[in-house]
Structures are given as structure tokens and as C-alpha cells.
Short mmCIF file of C-alpha atoms and ligand atoms in Angstrom, two decimals:
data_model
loop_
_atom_site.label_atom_id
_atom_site.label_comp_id
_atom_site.label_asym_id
_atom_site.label_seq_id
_atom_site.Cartn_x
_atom_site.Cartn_y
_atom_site.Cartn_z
CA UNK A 21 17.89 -7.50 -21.26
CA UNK A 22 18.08 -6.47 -17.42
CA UNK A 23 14.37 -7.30 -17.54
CA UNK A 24 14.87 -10.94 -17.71
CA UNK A 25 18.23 -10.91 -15.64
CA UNK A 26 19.09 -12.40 -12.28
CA UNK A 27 20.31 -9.98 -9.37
CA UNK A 28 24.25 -9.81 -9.82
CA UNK A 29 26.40 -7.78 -7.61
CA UNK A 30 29.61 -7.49 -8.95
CA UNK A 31 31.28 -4.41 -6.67
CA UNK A 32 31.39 -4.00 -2.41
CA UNK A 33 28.03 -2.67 -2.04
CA UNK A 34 27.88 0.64 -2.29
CA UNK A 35 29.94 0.71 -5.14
CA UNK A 36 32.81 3.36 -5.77
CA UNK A 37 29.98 5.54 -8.16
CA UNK A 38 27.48 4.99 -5.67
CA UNK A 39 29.13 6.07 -2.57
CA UNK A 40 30.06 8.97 -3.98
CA UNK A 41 26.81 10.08 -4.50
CA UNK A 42 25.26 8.75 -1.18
CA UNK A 43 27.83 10.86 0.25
CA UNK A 44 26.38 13.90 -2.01
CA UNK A 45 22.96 12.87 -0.68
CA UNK A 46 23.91 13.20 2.66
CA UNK A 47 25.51 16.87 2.19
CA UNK A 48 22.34 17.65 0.23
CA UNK A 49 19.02 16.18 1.63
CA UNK A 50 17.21 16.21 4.80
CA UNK A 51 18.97 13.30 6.73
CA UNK A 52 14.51 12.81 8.25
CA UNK A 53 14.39 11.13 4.65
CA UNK A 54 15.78 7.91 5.74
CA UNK A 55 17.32 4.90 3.60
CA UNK A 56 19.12 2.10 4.64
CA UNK A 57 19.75 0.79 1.31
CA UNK A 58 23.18 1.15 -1.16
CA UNK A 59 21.36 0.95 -3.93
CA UNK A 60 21.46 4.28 -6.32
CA UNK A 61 19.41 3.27 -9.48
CA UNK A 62 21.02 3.87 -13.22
CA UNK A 63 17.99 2.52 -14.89
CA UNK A 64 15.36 0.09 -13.77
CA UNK A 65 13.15 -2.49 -16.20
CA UNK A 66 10.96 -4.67 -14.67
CA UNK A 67 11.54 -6.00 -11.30
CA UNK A 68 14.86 -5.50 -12.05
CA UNK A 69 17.52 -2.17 -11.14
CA UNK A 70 20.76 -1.85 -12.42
CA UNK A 71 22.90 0.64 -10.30
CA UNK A 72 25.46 3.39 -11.10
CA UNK A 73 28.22 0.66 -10.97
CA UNK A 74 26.87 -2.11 -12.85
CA UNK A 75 25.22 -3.95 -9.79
CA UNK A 76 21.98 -5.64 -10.44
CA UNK A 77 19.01 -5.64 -7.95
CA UNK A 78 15.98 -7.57 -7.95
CA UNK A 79 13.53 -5.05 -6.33
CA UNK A 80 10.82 -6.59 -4.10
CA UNK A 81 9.97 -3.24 -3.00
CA UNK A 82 9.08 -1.43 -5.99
CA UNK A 83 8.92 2.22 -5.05
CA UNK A 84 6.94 0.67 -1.99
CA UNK A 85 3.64 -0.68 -4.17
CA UNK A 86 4.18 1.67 -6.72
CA UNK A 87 5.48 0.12 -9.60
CA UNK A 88 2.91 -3.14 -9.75
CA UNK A 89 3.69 -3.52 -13.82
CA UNK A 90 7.56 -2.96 -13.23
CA UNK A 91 10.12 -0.29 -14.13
CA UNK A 92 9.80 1.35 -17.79
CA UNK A 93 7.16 -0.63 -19.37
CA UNK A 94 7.75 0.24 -23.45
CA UNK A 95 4.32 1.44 -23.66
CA UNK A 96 4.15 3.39 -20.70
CA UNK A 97 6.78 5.12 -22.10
CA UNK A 98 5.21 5.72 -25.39
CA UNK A 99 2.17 6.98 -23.73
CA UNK A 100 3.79 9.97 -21.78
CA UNK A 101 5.82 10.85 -24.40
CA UNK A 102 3.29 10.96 -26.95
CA UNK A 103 1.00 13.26 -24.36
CA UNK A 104 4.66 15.36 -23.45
CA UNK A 105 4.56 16.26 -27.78
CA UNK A 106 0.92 17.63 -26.82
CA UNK A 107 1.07 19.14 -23.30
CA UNK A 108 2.35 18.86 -20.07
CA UNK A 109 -0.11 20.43 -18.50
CA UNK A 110 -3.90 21.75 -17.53
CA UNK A 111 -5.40 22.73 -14.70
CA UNK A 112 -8.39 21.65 -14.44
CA UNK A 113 -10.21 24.92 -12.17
CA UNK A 114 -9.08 26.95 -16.12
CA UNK A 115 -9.21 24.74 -18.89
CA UNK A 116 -10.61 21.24 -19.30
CA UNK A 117 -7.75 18.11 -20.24
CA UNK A 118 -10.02 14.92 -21.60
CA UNK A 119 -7.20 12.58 -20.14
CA UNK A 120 -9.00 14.13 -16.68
CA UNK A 121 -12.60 13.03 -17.41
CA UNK A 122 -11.07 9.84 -19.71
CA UNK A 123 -9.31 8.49 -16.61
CA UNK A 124 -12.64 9.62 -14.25
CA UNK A 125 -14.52 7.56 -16.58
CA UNK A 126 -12.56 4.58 -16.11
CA UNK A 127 -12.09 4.43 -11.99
CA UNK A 128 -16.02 5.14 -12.24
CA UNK A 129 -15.72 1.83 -14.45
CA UNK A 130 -13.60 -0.32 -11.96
CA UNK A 131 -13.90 1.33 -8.51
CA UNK A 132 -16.18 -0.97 -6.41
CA UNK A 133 -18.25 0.86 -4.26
CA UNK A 134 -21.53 0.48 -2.48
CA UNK A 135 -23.13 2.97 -4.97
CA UNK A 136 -23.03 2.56 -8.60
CA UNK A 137 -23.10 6.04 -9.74
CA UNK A 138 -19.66 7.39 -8.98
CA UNK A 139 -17.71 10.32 -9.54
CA UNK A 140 -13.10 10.60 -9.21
CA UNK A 141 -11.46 13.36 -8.15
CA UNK A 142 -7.72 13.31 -8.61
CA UNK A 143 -4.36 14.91 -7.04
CA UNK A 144 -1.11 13.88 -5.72
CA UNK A 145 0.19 11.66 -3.08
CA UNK A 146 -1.34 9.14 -1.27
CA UNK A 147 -1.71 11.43 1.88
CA UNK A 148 -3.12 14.22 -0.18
CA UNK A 149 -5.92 12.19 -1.60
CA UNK A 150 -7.02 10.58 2.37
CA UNK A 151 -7.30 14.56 3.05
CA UNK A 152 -9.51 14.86 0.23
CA UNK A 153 -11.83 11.92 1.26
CA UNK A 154 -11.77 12.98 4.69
CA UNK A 155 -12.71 16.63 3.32
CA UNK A 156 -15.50 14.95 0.89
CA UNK A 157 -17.15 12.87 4.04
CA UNK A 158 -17.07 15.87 6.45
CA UNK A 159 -18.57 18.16 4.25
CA UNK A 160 -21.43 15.91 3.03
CA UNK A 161 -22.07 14.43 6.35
CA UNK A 162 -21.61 17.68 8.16
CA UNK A 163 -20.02 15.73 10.56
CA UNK A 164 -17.18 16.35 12.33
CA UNK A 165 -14.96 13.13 13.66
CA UNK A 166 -13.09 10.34 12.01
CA UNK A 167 -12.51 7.04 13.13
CA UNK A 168 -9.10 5.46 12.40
CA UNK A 169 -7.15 2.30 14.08
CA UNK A 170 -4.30 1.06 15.69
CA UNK A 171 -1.59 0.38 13.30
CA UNK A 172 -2.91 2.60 10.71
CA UNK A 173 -0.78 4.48 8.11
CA UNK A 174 -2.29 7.08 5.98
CA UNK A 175 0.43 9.40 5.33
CA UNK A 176 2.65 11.92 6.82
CA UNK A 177 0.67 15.58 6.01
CA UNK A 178 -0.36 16.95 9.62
CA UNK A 179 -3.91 15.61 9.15
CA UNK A 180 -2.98 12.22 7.73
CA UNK A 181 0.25 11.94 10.21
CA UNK A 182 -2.54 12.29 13.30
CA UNK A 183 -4.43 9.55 11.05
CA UNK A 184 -1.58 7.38 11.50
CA UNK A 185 -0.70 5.50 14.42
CA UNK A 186 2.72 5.37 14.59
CA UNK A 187 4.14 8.54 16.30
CA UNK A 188 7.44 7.94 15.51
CA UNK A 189 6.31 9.67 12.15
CA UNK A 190 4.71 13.00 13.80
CA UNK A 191 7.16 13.59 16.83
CA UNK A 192 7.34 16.78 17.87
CA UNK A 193 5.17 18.30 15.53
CA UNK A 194 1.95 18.89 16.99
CA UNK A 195 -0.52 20.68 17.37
CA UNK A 196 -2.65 18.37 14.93
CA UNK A 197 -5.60 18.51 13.68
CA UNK A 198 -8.79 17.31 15.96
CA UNK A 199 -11.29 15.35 15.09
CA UNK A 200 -9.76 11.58 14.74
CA UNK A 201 -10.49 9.03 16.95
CA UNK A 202 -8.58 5.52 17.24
CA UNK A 203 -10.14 2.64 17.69
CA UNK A 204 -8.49 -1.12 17.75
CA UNK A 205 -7.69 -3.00 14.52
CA UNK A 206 -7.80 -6.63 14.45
CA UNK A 207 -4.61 -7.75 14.14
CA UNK A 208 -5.89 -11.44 14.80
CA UNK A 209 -2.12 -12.97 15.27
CA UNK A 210 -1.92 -11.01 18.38
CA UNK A 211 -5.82 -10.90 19.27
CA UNK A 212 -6.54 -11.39 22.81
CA UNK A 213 -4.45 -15.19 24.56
CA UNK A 214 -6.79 -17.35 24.79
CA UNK A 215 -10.15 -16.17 22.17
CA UNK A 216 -11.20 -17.51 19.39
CA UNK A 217 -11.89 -15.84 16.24
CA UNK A 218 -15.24 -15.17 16.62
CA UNK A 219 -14.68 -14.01 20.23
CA UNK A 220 -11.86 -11.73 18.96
CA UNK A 221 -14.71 -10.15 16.71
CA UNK A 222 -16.88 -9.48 19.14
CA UNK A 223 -13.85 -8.19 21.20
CA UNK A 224 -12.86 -5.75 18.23
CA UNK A 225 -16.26 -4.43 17.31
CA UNK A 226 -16.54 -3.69 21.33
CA UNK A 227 -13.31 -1.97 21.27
CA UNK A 228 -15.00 0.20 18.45
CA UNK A 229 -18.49 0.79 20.29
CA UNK A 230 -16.14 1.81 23.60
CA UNK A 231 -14.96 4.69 21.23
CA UNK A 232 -18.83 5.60 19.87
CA UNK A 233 -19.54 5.35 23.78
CA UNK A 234 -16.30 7.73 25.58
CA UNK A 235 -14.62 9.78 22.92
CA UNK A 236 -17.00 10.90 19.83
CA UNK A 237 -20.61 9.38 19.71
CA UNK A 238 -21.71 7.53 16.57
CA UNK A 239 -23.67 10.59 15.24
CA UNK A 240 -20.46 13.40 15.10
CA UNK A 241 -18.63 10.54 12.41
CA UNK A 242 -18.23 11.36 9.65
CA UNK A 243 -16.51 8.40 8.39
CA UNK A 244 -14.22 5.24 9.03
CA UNK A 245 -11.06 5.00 7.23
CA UNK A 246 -10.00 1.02 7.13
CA UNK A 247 -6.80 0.03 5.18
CA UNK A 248 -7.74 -3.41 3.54
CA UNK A 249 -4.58 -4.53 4.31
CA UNK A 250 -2.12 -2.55 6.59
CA UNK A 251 0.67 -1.51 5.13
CA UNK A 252 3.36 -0.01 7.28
CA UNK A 253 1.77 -1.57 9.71
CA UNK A 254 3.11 -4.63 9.16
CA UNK A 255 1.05 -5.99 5.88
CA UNK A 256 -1.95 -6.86 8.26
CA UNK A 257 -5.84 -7.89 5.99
CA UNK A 258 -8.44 -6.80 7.83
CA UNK A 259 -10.51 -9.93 8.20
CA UNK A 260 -13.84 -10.21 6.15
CA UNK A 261 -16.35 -10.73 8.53
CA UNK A 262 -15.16 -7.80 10.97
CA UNK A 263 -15.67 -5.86 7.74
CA UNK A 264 -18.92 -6.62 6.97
CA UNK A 265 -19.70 -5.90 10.81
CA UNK A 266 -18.16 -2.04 10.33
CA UNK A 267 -19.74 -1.54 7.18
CA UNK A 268 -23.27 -2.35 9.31
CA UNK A 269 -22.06 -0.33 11.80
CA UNK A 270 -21.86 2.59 9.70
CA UNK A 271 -24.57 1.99 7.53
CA UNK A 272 -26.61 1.75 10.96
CA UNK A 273 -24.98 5.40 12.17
CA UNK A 274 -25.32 7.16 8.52
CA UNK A 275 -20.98 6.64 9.08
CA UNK A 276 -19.26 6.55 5.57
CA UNK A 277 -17.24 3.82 4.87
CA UNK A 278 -13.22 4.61 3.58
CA UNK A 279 -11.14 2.35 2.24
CA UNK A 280 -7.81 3.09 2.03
CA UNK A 281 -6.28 1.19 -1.32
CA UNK A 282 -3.49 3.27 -1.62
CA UNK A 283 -1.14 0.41 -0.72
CA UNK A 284 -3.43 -2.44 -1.93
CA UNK A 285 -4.85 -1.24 -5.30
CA UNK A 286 -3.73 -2.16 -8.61
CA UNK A 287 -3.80 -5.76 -8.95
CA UNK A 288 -1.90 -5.99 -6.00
CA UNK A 289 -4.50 -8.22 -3.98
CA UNK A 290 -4.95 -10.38 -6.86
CA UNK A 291 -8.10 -8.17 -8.00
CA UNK A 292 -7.90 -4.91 -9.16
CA UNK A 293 -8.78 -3.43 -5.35
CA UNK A 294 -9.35 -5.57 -2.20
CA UNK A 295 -12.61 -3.38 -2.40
CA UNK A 296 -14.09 -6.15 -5.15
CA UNK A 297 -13.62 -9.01 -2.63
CA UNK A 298 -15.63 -6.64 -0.08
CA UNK A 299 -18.41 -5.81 -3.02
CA UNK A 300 -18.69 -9.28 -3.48
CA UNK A 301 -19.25 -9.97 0.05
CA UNK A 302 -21.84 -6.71 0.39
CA UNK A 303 -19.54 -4.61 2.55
CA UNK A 304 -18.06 -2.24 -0.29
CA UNK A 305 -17.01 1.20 0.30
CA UNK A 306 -18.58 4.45 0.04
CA UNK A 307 -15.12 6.19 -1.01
CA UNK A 308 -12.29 4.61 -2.27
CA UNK A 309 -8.62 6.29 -2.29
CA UNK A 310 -5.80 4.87 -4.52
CA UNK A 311 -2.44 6.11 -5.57
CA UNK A 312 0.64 4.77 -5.75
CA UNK A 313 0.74 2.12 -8.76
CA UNK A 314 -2.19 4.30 -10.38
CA UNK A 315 0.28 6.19 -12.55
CA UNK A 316 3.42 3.46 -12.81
CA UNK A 317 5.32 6.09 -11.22
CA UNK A 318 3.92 9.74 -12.26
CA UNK A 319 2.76 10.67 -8.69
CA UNK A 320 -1.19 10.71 -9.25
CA UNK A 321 -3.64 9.70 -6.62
CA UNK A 322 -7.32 9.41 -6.53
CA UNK A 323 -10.58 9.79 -4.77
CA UNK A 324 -13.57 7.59 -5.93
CA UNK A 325 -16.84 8.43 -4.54
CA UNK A 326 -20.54 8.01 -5.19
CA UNK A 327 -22.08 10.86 -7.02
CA UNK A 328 -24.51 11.63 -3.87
CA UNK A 329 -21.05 12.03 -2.06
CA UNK A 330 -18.95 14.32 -4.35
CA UNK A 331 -22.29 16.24 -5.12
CA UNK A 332 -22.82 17.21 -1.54
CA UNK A 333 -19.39 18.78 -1.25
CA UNK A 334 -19.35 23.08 -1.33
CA UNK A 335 -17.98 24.45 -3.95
CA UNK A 336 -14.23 25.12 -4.07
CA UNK A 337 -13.61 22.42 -1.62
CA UNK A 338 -12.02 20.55 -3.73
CA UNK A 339 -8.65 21.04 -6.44
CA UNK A 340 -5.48 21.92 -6.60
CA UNK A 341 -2.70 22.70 -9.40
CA UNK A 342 -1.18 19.83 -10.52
CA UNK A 343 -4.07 17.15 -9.18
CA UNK A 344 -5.00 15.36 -11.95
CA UNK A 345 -1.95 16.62 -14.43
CA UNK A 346 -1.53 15.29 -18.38
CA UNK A 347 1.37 13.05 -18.03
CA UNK A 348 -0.19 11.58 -15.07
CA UNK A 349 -3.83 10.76 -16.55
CA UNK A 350 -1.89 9.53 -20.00
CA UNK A 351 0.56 7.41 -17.66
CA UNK A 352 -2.50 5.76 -15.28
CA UNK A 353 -4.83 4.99 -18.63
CA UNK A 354 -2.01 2.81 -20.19
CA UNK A 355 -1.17 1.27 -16.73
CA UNK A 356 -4.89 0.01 -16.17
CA UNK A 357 -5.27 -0.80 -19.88
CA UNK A 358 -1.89 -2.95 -19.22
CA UNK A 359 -2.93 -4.42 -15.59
CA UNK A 360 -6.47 -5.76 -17.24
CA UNK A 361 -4.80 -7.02 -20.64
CA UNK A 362 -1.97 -8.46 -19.27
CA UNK A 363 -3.75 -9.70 -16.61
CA UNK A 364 -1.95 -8.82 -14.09
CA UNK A 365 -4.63 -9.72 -11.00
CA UNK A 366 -4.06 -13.49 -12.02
CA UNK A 367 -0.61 -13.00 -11.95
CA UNK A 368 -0.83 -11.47 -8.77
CA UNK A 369 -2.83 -14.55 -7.34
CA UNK A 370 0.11 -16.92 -9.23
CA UNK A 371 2.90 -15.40 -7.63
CA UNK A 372 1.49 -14.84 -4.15
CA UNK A 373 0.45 -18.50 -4.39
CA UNK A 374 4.42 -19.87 -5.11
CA UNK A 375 5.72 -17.32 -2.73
CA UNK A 376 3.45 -17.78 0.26
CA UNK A 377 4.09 -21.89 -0.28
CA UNK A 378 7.55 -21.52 0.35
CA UNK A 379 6.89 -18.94 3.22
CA UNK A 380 4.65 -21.72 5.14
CA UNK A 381 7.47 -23.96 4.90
CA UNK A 382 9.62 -21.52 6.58
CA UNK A 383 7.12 -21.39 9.10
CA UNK A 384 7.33 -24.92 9.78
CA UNK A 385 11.15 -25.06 9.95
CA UNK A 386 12.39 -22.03 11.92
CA UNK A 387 11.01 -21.11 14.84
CA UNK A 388 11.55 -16.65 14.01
CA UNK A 389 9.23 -16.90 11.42
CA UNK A 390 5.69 -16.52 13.38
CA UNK A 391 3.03 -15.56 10.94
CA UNK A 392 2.64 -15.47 7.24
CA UNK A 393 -0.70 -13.74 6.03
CA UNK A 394 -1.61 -11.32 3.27
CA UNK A 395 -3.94 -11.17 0.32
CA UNK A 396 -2.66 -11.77 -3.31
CA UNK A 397 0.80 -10.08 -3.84
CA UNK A 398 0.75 -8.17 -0.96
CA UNK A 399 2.03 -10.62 1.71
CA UNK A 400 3.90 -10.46 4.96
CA UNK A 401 6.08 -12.57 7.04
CA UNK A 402 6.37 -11.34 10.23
CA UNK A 403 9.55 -12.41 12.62
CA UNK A 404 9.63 -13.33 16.60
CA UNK A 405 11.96 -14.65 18.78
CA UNK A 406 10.06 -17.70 19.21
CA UNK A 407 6.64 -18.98 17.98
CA UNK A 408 5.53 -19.45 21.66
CA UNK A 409 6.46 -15.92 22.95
CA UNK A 410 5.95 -14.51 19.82
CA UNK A 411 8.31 -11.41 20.90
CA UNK A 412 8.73 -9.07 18.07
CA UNK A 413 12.15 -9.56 16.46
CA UNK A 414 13.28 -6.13 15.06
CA UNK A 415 16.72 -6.59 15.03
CA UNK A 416 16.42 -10.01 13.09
CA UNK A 417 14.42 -8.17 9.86
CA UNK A 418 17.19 -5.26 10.40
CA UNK A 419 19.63 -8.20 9.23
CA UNK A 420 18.04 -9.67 7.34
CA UNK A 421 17.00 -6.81 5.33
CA UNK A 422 20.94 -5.58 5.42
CA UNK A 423 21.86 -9.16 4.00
CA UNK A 424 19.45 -9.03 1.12
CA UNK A 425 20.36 -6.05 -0.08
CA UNK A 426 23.92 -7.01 -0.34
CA UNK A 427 22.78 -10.07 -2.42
CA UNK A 428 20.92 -8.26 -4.99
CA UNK A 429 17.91 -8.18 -3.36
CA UNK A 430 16.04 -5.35 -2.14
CA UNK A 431 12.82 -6.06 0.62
CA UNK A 432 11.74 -4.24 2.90
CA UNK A 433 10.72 -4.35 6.77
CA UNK A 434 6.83 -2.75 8.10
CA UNK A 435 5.25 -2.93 11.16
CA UNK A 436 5.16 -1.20 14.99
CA UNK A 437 8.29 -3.30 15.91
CA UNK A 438 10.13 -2.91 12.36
CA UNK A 439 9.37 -7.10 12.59
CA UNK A 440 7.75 -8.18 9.00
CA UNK A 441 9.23 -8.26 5.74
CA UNK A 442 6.60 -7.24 3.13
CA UNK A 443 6.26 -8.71 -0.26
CA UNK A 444 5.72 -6.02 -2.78
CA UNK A 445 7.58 -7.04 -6.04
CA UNK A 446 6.74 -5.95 -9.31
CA UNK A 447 3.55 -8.41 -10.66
CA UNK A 448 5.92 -8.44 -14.30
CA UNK A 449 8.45 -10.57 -12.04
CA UNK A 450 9.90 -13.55 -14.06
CA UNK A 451 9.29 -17.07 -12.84
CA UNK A 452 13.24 -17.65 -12.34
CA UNK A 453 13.59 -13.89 -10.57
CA UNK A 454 10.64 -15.11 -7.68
CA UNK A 455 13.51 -18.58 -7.86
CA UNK A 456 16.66 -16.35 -7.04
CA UNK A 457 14.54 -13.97 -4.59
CA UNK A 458 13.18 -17.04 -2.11
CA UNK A 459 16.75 -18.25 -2.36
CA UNK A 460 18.49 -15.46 -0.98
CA UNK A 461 15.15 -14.17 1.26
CA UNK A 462 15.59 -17.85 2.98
CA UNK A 463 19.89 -17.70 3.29
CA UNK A 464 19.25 -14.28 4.48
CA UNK A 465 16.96 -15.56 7.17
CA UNK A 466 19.08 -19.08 7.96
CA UNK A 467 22.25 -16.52 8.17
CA UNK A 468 21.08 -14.02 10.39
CA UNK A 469 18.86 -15.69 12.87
C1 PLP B 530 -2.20 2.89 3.07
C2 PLP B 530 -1.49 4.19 2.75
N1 PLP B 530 -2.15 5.34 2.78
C3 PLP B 530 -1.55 6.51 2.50
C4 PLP B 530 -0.22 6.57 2.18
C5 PLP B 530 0.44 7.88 1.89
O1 PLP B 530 0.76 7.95 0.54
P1 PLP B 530 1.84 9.03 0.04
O2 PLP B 530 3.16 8.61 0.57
O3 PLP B 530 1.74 8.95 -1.47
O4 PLP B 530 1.38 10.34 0.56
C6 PLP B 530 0.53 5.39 2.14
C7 PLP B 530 1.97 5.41 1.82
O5 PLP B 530 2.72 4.48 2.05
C8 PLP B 530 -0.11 4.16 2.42
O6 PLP B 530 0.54 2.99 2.40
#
């Protein structure tokens, strides 16, 4: 079964089927929708993809953090076809689906958040669901200003691309949206030469009072938005204690507190959201978005608030047509029932603690790998020049990404300089697949450096 294969590539890469319709792609699409990868999928199980020719990839991407229990899990399957017999199809502002309120139920179940009365809200992407937490906070706060950071990414809408820091993503397309305010995350591998970590704390949470104090005072926020972990900004955990510092911060300031788990939720972080290592530390959020892996691939995101919250919002705020839609709820109630009786969150810690073994090693041996951090499954190793000048190394993860792929193996590179490779594979990944991956992840990185 390709499930329990081993990446095989059997054809120059991209194959005769494939080039053909890369070239059709390019004729076709928007050329702004980038890939760098000769991989056109025929049918995917597991962490595994077979391609139009025959090729076989072992896919440490997986849709980017969407597909945390793998491609075509039988029963996903046999959920959305068994809701496509019934209906496609409800909106929710005309008639009432019970997948809806079934799959509200259960994120009220599992969402940690500060309050334990919550209600979920659902729609579409990632990016759609931060602009419907940042709509949910402004409206009940009456509050005006956000509070983002350096690094962030929260998707590529106009609001969410000001949200995110990288401006590669929103040249030329101003004006945006006003109201967001950056502040400095702590990316503690590069915190300031010479501080400790409890300095660099102190540093950060200055950095953020500098913002309270010169661009929007503490009383126009209406919320922070905090990834867990950075994602395309280079797989970067925000560290525990500076969290429990914002969360103070904002509970001092009537601020709500957003976590972003759109990346990180789903078992990925070795619990079911990096939000129920903050709850157990008493900084949980006060709204948590999640998308990606929600649905196994049925785009579906969500918004998971306290009652108070989603209460305070107007009227008609909130919706949209497909937010929320049949197949999606069927798909993301069989993906959570299989993530908790699979167990997929120990899985997570399992693989994450094989993978990031083998990564230290690296660390000790070759002098371009400079950091290797993460939480659970969702890991990073981030390439320099050198451990002592720690220069970015772009062009080395470019390679090294390029050399992978022509193995059978597809990763992919995050962060401001393009430098990290980030470790999002399937959590269904076979024992001997994780083998084959570190095998050709380290010649890759012994080849090209
Ligand atoms: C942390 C985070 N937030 C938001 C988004 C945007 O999600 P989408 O692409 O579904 O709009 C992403 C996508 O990568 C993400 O990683």
C-alpha cells in the first residue's frame, strides 16, 4: 500500500506526465502562486504521494500543517461521503445543519481558554477566521487597535497581510487597513548579544510597553494576536514565561488575548493546541483560531471564544456562505474523533522526540545547522553560515530543499531569510518513513553545504 511505502523516484523529476502539466499550470494560473516543487500528486495516503508518473514522495509538508492524520484516511472518507448522500450544504443565516452546532459543541469541549463557557464560530481559511477574531475583540472591546509582532504570519487578506510581518507578501498593495501595531517577538536565538534569558524578557516585554507608550496606548487595544509557535516565520515557540507576562499584561489593560493555532493546532504540538500547555500554566487565551488540519483537508477554520466574547458582538457581524459548510463539519468531527482515539498528540510527542535527537546531532557536527527548537511535531532547524556569526543561510535551505525533493522527499523552508526547514509531516508517519526522511534530510544537508 503507498501508505506504508518508502519514497521511490523512478523518472527525472518532473516526470514526462508531470511536466506537461506544470507547463499547463504555468499557461493557466497566476505565476504570484509560487511552487518550487515537481511534484504533481495522483493520489496521496498517509505521509505518502504518489505522482502522475509513478514517483513516490514522502511529504513532510503536508498541505503546510494541514493534513496532521495523513492523506485519505478510510474513515474520513466514509464520513464525507456518507454526509455528500445527505447534503452538501446549509447556510447557517437560513436553515440550521446539526454538524454546525455538533462540531461547536466539541471545540467548546477541547478549546482551552481562560473562560470555560465558550462559544465557535466557523468559516474558511485561516486568514478569514484571524479577521473574524479580530472583528469579535473590536466589537466587544469597542476598541480599536491590535497588537501583532515581528515575524508574524496571519494570512494574506488585506487585514491579515498588514497583520503579517513579512512585506514581501503585501507589496504594492496598500492602502491597508489601520489599526495594527507591531511590537517585537522573542525570537530568543537572536535575542539581544550578550543577555540572558531573563534579561531578554525584560527586554521584550519593554519593546511591547514602548508600543503602549508611542504608537497606540494600552486602553485603544483591543487585543494581542500571538502565534504559539511562528510559522512562516521560521517555526519560532514563543517562550512560556514571556507568555504568562502578556497574558498579565492584558489582563491588567482589559487587552484580549489571541492565539493564533492555525499552524499549531491539531495534535501538532504534541497536545491537541499549544493553548493546553498555556492553560496549564494560567496564561490561556481568550480566543482561539484554528484551521488548517481541522477538516483533514475540507478548508474549514474556526473561532473559539468565551460566551461573554461572542455575546458582545452586534448582530450580523458575523457569517458568511459557506463558513461552517456540511462536508466540512462531517470531515473535522471524524478528524478529532481520529486525533483523540488514535492518539495522535502522543504520537506527535514520539516522533518529534526521534526527529529532534537526530537534529541535535546535526547540530553538533556541522557547523550550518545553528538552532533546532520547536514544540512537539512542529519543529525547526534553522541554517547559518557559521554557528559563531550565525548569518542566515538562504541559499543553503534553497538546496537543500531542491535536493530533497528530487529524493522523494518533500520539506519545506520558513522564516525572514528563507533559512529553516520546518518539520510538518503527517503524525500517521511510519517508523521506517521518519528512517528514510532523516536519511536523505541529512545527505541533502552534507551535499549541499
Ligand atoms: C499562523 C497562521 N495564521 C494564519 C494563516 C492563514 O491561513 P490561510 O492560508 O488558511 O488563510 C496561516 C497560514 O499559513 C498561518 O500559518
Amino acid at each position: 500500500m503507498l501508505k506504508d511505502s518508502l519514497p521511490e523516484i523512478i523518472t527525472p523529476l518532473p516526470g514526462p506526465k508531470a511536466s506537461a502539466i506544470l507547463k499547463r499550470r504555468e499557461e493557466a494560473m497566476p505565476g504570484a502562486i509560487k511552487s518550487v516543487y515537481p511534484c504533481v500528486i495522483r493520489r496521496g495516503e498517509g505521509a505518502m504521494i504518489e505522482d502522475v508518473d509513478g514517483n513516490r514522495f514522502l511529504d513532510w509538508v503536508g498541505g503546510v500543517g494541514v493534513l496532521n492524520i495523513g492523506y485519505s484516511h478510510p474513515e474520513l472518507i466514509e464520513a464525507v461521503k456518507e454526509q455528500s448522500e445527505k447534503y452538501f450544504h446549509a447556510m447557517m443565516n437560513i436553515v440550521t445543519h446539526e454538524g454546525y452546532i455538533k462540531l461547536a459543541e466539541k471545540m467548546n469541549q477541547i478549546v482551552p481558554l481562560k473562560s470555560e463557557e465558550k462559544k465557535t464560530m466557523f468559516a474558511n481559511s485561516g486568514a478569514e477566521a484571524i479577521e473574524n477574531a479580530v472583528k469579535a475583540a473590536r466589537s466587544f472591546t469597542g476598541r480599536p487597535n491590535i497588537i501583532v509582532f515581528s515575524g508574524a504570519f496571519h494570512g494574506r487578506t488585506l487585514l491579515t497581510a498588514a497583520m503579517t510581518a513579512k512585506k514581501s507578501y503585501a507589496s504594492g498593495l496598500g492602502p491597508f487597513p489601520d489599526g495594527i501595531y507591531r511590537a517585537e517577538f522573542p525570537y530568543l536565538y537572536r535575542k539581544p548579544e550578550g543577555y540572558s534569558e531573563d534579561e531578554a524578557m525584560d527586554y521584550y516585554m519593554e519593546r511591547l510597553n514602548k508600543v503602549f507608550e508611542e504608537a497606540s496606548p494600552a486602553e485603544y487595544v483591543a487585543a494581542v494576536v500571538v502565534e504559539p509557535v511562528q510559522g512562516e516565520g521560521g517555526f519560532i515557540p514563543a517562550p512560556m514565561e514571556w507568555v504568562k507576562a502578556i497574558r498579565k499584561v492584558c489582563d491588567l489593560h482589559g487587552i484580549l488575548l489571541v492565539a493564533d493555532e492555525v499552524q499549531t493546532g491539531f495534535a501538532r504540538s504534541g497536545r491537541m493546541f499549544v493553548s493546553d500547555y498555556w492553560k496549564e500554566a494560567g496564561c490561556a487565551p481568550d480566543i482561539l483560531v484554528s484551521a488548517k488540519s481541522i477538516a483533514g483537508g475540507i478548508p474549514l477554520s474556526a473561532v473559539t471564544a468565551s460566551k461573554e466574547i461572542f455575546d458582545g458582538v452586534k448582530s450580523g457581524i458575523l457569517g458568511g456562505t459557506f463558513g461552517g459548510n456540511a462536508l466540512a463539519c462531517a470531515s473535522a468531527l471524524k478528524v478529532i474523533e481520529i486525533i483523540e482515539r488514535e492518539d495522535l498528540c502522543s504520537r506527535s510527542l514520539e516522533i518529534a522526540e526521534r526527529c529532534r535527537r537526530e537534529f541535535l546531532l546535526w547540530k553538533e557536527e556541522l557547523k550550518e545547522v545553528g538552532d533546532v527548537r520547536g514544540i512537539g511535531c512542529m519543529m525547526g532547524i534553522e541554517f547559518v553560515e557559521d554557528q559563531e556569526s550565525k548569518k542566515p543561510n538562504g541559499p543553503l535551505v534553497s538546496d537543500i530543499v531542491t535536493y530533497c525533493a528530487q529524493h522523494g522527499l518533500l520539506v519545506e523552508s520558513a522564516g525572514a531569510s528563507s533559512n529553516v526547514i520546518r518539520f510538518l509531516c503527517p503524525l500517521v508517519v511510519s517508523d521506517a518513513q521518519i528512517e528514510r526522511g532523516l536519511e536523505i534530510l541529512r545527505s541533502a544537508i552534507e551535499t549541499c553545504r
